[in-house]
Tab-separated table of C-alpha atoms and ligand atoms in Angstrom:
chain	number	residue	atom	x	y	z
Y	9	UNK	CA	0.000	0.000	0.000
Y	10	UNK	CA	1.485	3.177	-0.733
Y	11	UNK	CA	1.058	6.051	1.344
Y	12	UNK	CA	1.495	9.571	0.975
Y	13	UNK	CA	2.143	11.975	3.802
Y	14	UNK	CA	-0.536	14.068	3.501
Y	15	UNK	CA	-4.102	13.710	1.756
Y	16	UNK	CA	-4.046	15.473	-1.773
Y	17	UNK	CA	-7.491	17.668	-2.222
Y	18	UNK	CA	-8.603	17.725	-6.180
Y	19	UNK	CA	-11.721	19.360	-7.072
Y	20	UNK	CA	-13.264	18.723	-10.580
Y	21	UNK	CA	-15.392	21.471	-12.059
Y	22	UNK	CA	-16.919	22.963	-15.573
Y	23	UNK	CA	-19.007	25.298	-15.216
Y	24	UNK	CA	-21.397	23.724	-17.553
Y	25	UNK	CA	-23.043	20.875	-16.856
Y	26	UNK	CA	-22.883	17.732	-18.813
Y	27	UNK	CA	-19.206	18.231	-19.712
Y	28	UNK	CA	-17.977	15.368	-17.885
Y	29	UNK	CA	-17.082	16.238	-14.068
Y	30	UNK	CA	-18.845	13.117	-12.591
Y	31	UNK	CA	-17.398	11.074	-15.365
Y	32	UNK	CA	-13.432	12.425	-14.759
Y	33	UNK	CA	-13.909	12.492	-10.715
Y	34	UNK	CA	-15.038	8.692	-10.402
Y	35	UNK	CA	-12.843	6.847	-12.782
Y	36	UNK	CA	-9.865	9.413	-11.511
Y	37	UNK	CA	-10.398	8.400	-7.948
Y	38	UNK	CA	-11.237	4.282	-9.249
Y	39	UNK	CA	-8.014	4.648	-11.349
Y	40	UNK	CA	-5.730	6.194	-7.954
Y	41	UNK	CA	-7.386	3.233	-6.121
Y	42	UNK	CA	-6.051	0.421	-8.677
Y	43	UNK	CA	-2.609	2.715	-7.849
Y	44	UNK	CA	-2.863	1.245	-4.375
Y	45	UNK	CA	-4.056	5.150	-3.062
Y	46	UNK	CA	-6.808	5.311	-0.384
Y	47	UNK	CA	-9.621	7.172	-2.036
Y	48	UNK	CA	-12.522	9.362	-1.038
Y	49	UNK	CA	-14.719	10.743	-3.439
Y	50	UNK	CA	-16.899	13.747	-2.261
Y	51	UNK	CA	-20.240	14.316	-4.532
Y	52	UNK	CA	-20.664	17.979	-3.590
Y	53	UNK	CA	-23.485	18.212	-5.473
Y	54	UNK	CA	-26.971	19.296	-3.469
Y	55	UNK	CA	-29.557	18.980	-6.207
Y	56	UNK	CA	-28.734	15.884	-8.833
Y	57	UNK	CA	-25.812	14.085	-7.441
Y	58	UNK	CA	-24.895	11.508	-9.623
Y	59	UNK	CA	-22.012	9.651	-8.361
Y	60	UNK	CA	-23.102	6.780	-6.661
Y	61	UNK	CA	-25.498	6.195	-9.864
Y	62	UNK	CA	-22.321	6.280	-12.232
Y	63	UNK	CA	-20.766	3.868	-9.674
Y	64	UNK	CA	-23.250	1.543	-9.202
Y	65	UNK	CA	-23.590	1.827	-5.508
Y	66	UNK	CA	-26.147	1.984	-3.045
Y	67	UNK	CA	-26.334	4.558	-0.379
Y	68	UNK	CA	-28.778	4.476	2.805
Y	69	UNK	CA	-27.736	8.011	3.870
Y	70	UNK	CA	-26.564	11.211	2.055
Y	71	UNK	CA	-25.130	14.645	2.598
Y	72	UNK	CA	-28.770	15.268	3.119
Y	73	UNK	CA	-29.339	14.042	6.070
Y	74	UNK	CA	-25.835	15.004	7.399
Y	75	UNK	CA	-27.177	18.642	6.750
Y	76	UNK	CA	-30.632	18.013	8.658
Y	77	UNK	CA	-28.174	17.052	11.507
Y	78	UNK	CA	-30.004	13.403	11.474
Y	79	UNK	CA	-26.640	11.583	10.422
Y	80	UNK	CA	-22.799	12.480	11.499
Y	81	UNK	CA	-20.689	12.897	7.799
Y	82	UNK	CA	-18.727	8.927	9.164
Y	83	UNK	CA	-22.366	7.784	9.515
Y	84	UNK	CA	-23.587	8.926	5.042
Y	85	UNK	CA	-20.260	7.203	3.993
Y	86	UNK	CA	-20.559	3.623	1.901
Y	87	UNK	CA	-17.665	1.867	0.476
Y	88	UNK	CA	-17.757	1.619	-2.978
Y	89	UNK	CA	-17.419	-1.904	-4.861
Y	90	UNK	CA	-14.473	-0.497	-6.117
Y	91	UNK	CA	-12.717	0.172	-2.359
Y	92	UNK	CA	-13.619	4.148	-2.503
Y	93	UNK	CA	-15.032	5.600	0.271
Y	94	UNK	CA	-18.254	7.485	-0.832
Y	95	UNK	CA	-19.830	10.694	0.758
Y	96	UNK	CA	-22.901	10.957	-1.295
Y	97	UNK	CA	-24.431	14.431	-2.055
Y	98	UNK	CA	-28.109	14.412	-2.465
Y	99	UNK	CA	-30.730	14.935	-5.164
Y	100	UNK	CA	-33.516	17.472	-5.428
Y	101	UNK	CA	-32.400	18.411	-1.917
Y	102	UNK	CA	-32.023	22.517	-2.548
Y	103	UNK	CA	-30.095	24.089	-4.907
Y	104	UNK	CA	-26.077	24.454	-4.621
Y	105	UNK	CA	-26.894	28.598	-4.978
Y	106	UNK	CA	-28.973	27.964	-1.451
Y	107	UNK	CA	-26.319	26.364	0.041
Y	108	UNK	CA	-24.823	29.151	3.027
Y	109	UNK	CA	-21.864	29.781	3.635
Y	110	UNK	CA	-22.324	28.157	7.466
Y	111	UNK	CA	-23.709	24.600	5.960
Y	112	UNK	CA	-20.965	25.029	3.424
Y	113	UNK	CA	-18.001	25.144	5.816
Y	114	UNK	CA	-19.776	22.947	8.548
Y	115	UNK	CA	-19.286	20.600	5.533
Y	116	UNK	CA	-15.687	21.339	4.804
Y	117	UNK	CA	-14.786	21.234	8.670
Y	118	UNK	CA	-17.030	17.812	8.920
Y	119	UNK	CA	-14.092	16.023	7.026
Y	120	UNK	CA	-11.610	16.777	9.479
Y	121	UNK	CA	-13.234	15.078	12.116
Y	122	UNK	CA	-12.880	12.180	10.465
Y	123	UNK	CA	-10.124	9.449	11.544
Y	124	UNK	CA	-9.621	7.691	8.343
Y	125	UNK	CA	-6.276	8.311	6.881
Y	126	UNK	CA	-6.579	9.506	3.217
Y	127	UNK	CA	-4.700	9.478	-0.005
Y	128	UNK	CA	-6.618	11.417	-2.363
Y	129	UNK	CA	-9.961	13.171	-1.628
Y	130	UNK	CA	-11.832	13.949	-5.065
Y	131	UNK	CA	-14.184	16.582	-5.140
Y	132	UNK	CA	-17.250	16.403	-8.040
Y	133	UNK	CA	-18.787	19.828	-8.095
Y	134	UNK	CA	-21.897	20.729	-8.625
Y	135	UNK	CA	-22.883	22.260	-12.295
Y	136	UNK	CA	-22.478	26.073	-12.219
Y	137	UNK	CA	-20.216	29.011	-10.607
Y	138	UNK	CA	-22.599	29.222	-7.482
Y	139	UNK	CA	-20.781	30.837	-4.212
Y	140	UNK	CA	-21.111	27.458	-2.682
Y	141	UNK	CA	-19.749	25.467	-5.590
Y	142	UNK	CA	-16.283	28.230	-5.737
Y	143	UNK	CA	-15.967	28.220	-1.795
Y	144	UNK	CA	-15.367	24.158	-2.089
Y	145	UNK	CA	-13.056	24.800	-5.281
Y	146	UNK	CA	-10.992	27.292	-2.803
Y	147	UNK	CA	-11.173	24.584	0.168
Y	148	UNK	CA	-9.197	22.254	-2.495
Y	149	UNK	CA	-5.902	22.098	-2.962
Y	150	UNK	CA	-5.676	21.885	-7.134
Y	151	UNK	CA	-8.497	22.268	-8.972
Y	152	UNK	CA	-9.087	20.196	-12.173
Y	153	UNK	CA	-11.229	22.487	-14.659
Y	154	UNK	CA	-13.048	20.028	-17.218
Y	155	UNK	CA	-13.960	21.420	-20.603
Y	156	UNK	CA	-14.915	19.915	-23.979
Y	157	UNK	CA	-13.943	21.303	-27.574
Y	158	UNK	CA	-17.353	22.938	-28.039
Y	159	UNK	CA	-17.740	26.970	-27.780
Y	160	UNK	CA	-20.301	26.927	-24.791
Y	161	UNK	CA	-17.901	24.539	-22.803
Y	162	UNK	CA	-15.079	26.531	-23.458
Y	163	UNK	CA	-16.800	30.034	-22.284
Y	164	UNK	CA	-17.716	28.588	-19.175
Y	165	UNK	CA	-14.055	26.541	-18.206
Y	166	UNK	CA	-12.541	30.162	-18.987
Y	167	UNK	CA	-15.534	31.647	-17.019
Y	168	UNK	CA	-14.813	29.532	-14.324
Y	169	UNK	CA	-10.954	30.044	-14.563
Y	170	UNK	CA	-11.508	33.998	-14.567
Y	171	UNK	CA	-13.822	33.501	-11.133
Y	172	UNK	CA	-11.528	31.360	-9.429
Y	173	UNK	CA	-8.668	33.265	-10.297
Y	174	UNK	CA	-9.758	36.826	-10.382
Y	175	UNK	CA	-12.043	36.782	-7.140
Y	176	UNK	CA	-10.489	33.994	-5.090
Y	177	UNK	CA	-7.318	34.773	-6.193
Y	178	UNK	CA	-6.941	30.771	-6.732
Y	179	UNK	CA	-3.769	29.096	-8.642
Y	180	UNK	CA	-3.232	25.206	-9.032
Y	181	UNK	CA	-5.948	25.636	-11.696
Y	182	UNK	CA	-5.593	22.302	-14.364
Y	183	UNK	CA	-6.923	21.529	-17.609
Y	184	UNK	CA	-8.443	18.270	-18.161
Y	185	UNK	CA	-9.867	18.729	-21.953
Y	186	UNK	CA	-12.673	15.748	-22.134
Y	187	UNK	CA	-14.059	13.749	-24.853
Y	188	UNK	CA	-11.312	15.716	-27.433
Y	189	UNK	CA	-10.559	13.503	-30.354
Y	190	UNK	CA	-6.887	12.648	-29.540
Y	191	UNK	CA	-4.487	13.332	-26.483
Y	192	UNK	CA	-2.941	16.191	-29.598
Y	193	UNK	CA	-5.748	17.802	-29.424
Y	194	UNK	CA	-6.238	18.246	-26.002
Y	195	UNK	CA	-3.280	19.628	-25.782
Y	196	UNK	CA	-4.314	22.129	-28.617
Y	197	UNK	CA	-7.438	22.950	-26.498
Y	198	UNK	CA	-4.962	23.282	-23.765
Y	199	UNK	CA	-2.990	25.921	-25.752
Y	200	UNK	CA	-6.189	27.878	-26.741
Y	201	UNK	CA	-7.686	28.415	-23.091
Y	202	UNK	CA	-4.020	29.266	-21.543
Y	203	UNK	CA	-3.725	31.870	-24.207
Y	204	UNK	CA	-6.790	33.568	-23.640
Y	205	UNK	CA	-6.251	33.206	-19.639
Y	206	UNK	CA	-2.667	34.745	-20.388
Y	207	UNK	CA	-3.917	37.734	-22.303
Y	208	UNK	CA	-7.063	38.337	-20.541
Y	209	UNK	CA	-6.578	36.982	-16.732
Y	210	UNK	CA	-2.368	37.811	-17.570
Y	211	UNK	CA	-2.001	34.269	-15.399
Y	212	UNK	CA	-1.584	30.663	-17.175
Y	213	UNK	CA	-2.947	27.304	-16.519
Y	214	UNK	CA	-1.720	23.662	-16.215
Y	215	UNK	CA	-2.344	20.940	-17.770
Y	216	UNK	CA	-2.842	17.048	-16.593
Y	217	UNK	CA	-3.519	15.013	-19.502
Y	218	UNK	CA	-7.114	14.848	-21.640
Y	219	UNK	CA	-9.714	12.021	-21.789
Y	220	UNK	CA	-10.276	10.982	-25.580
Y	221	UNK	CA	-14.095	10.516	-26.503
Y	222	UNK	CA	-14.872	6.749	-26.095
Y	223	UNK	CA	-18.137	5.645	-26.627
Y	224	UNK	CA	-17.328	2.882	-24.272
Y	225	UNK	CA	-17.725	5.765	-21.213
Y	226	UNK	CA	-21.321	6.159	-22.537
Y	227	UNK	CA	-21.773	2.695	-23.122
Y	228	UNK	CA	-20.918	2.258	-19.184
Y	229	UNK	CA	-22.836	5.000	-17.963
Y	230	UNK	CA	-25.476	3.471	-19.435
Y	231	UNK	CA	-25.039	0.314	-17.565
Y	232	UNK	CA	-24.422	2.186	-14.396
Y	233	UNK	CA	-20.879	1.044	-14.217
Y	234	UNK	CA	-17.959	3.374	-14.275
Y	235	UNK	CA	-15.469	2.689	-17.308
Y	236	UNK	CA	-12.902	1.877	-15.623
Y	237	UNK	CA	-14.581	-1.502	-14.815
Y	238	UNK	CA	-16.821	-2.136	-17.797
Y	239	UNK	CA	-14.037	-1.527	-19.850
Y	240	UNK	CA	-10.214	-1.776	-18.432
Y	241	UNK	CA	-8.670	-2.220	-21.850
Y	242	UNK	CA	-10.656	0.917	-23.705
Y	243	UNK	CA	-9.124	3.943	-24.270
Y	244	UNK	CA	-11.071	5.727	-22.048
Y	245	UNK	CA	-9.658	3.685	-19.083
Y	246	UNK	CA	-5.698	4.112	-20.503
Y	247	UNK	CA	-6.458	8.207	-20.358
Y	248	UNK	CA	-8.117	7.476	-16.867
Y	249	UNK	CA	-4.965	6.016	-15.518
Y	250	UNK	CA	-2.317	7.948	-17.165
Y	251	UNK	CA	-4.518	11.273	-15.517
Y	252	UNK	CA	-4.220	9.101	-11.868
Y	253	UNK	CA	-0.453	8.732	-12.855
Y	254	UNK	CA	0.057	12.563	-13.847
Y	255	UNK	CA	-1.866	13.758	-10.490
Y	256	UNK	CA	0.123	11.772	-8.313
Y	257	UNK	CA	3.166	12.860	-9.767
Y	258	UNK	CA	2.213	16.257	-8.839
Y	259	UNK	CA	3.996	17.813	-6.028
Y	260	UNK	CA	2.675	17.822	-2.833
Y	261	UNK	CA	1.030	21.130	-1.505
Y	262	UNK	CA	2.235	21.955	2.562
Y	263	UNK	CA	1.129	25.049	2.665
Y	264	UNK	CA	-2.496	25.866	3.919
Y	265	UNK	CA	-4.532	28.359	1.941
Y	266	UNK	CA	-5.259	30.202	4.958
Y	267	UNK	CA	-8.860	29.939	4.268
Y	268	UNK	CA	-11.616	27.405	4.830
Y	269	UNK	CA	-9.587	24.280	3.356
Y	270	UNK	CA	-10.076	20.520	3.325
Y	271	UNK	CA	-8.065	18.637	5.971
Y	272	UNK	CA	-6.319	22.041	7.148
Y	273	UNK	CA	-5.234	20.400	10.561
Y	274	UNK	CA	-3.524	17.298	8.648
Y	275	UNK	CA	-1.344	19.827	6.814
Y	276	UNK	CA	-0.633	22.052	9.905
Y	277	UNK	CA	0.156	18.240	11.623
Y	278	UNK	CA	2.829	17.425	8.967
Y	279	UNK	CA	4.416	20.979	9.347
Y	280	UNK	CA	5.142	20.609	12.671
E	301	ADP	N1	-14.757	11.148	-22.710
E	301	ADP	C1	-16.034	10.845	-22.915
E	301	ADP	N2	-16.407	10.133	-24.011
E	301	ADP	C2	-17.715	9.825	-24.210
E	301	ADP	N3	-18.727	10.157	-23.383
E	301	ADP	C3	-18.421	10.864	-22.272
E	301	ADP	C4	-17.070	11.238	-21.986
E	301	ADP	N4	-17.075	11.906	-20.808
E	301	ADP	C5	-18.357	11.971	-20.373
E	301	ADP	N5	-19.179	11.330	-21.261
E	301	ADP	C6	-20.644	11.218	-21.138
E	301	ADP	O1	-21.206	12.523	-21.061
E	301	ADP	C7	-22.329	12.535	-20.188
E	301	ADP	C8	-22.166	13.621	-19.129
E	301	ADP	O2	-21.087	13.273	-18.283
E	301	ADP	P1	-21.078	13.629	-16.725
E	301	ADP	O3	-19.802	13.103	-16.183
E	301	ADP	O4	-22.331	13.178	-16.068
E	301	ADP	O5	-21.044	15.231	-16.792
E	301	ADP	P2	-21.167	16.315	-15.619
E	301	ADP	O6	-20.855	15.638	-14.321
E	301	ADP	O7	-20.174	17.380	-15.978
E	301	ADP	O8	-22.574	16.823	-15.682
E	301	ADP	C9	-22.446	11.129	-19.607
E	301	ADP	O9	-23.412	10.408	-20.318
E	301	ADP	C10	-21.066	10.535	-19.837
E	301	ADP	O10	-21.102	9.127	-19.968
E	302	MG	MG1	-21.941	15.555	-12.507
């Protein structure tokens, strides 16, 4: 079992809805599992959470009921088939916009509490810049902005970009181009966005690696099974894990935002 020192916060986000978030942050966080990581994967997502449907699992309890103060956050989480540990977010609870600021970091500080240690926590955003939906991007420590080659997609990732950057003065901002025809031209999306962000925002992005358009993620989606297991050999899957590979690799982040973070005492722990 490998084991890192300190548990790496990734948040996925679009903007736009139906761009791929739920589909990047499951297979990401199934992909660091089959890495040996230990995985949690947060659905932050208040009014159609969707990843314990994309992962096939069931779940008694959700963020819902941790927000009614019926359930402690330990007490919503289900293992996964796949070994993740799942906090589920709710559906046609309230919209993410509704969400305060209190419930939002009672949420954020909830995960502290918790004993397990932690590899990876992956964070799937809800759809849409909402101040609930940017204050969890800021209380991660890299955030992984998903966009497709289509106009609409690419307006809101820069959108998105422009928010986190410009208003929450964010950086560890990532490009994950999805469903692009080749890993080339992700990169070419890539290019595009950072030049715009560099003229425009005069700050540039990174990028992590893009997830080709495989009609075997649809195909699994369909069958309520995340790629990754309904199809290990597709190319989908490859890009999966070489994205798990490329965010491990990244460095580590000890320094605490100095805002409402994810985990803030385990990085004060392994400064001292
Ligand atoms: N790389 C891809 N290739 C083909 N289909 C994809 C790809 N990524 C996502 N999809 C499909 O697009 C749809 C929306 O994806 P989803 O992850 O639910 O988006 P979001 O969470 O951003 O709303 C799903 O049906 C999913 O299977
Ligand atoms: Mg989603």
């Amino acid at each position: 079992m490998i084991k890192r020192s300190q548990t790496e916060v990734i948040g996925i986000a679009s903007g736009k809805g139906g761009v791929g978030k739920t589909t990047v942050a499951v297979n990401l966080a199934i992909a660091l599992r089959l890495m040996g990581y230990r995985v949690m994967l947060f659905d932050a997502d208040l009014g159609l959470a969707n990843a314990q449907i994309v992962l096939g699992c069931q779940c008694p309890y959700n963020l819902s009921h941790f927000l009614s103060g019926k359930k402690k956050l330990e007490e919503i989480i289900v293992t996964s088939r796949q070994g993740l540990l799942l906090v589920p977010g709710a559906s046609g609870l309230q919209e993410m916009a509704s969400l305060s600021r209190v419930q939002t970091a009672r949420i954020v500080q909830a995960f502290s509490a918790m004993e397990q240690d932690l590899d990876f926590l992956i964070v799937d955003m809800a759809a849409g810049i909402a101040p609930s939906v940017l204050t969890f991007m800021a209380a991660c420590q890299r955030r992984f902005i998903v966009a497709r080659d289509d106009p609409s997609s690419i307006a809101d990732a820069y959108g998105t970009i422009k928010v986190l950057s410009e208003e929450y003065h964010l950086d560890e901002l990532y490009l994950v181009p999805n469903a692009v025809k080749s890993q080339l031209e992700g990169q070419r999306l890539f290019k595009r966005i950072n030049k715009v962000c560099a003229q425009f925002l005069n700050r540039s992005i990174q990028y992590v690696g893009s997830i080709e358009n495989d009609e075997l993620i649809l195909a699994a989606h369909k069958k309520f099974e995340p790629v990754m297991e309904y199809a290990p050999g597709s190319g989908g899957a490859r890009d999966f894990r070489r994205l798990a590979e490329a965010s491990s690799q990244l460095p580590p982040i000890a320094q605490p935002s100095g805002g409402l973070e994810f985990f803030v005492e385990r990085l004060l722990r392994v400064r001292t």
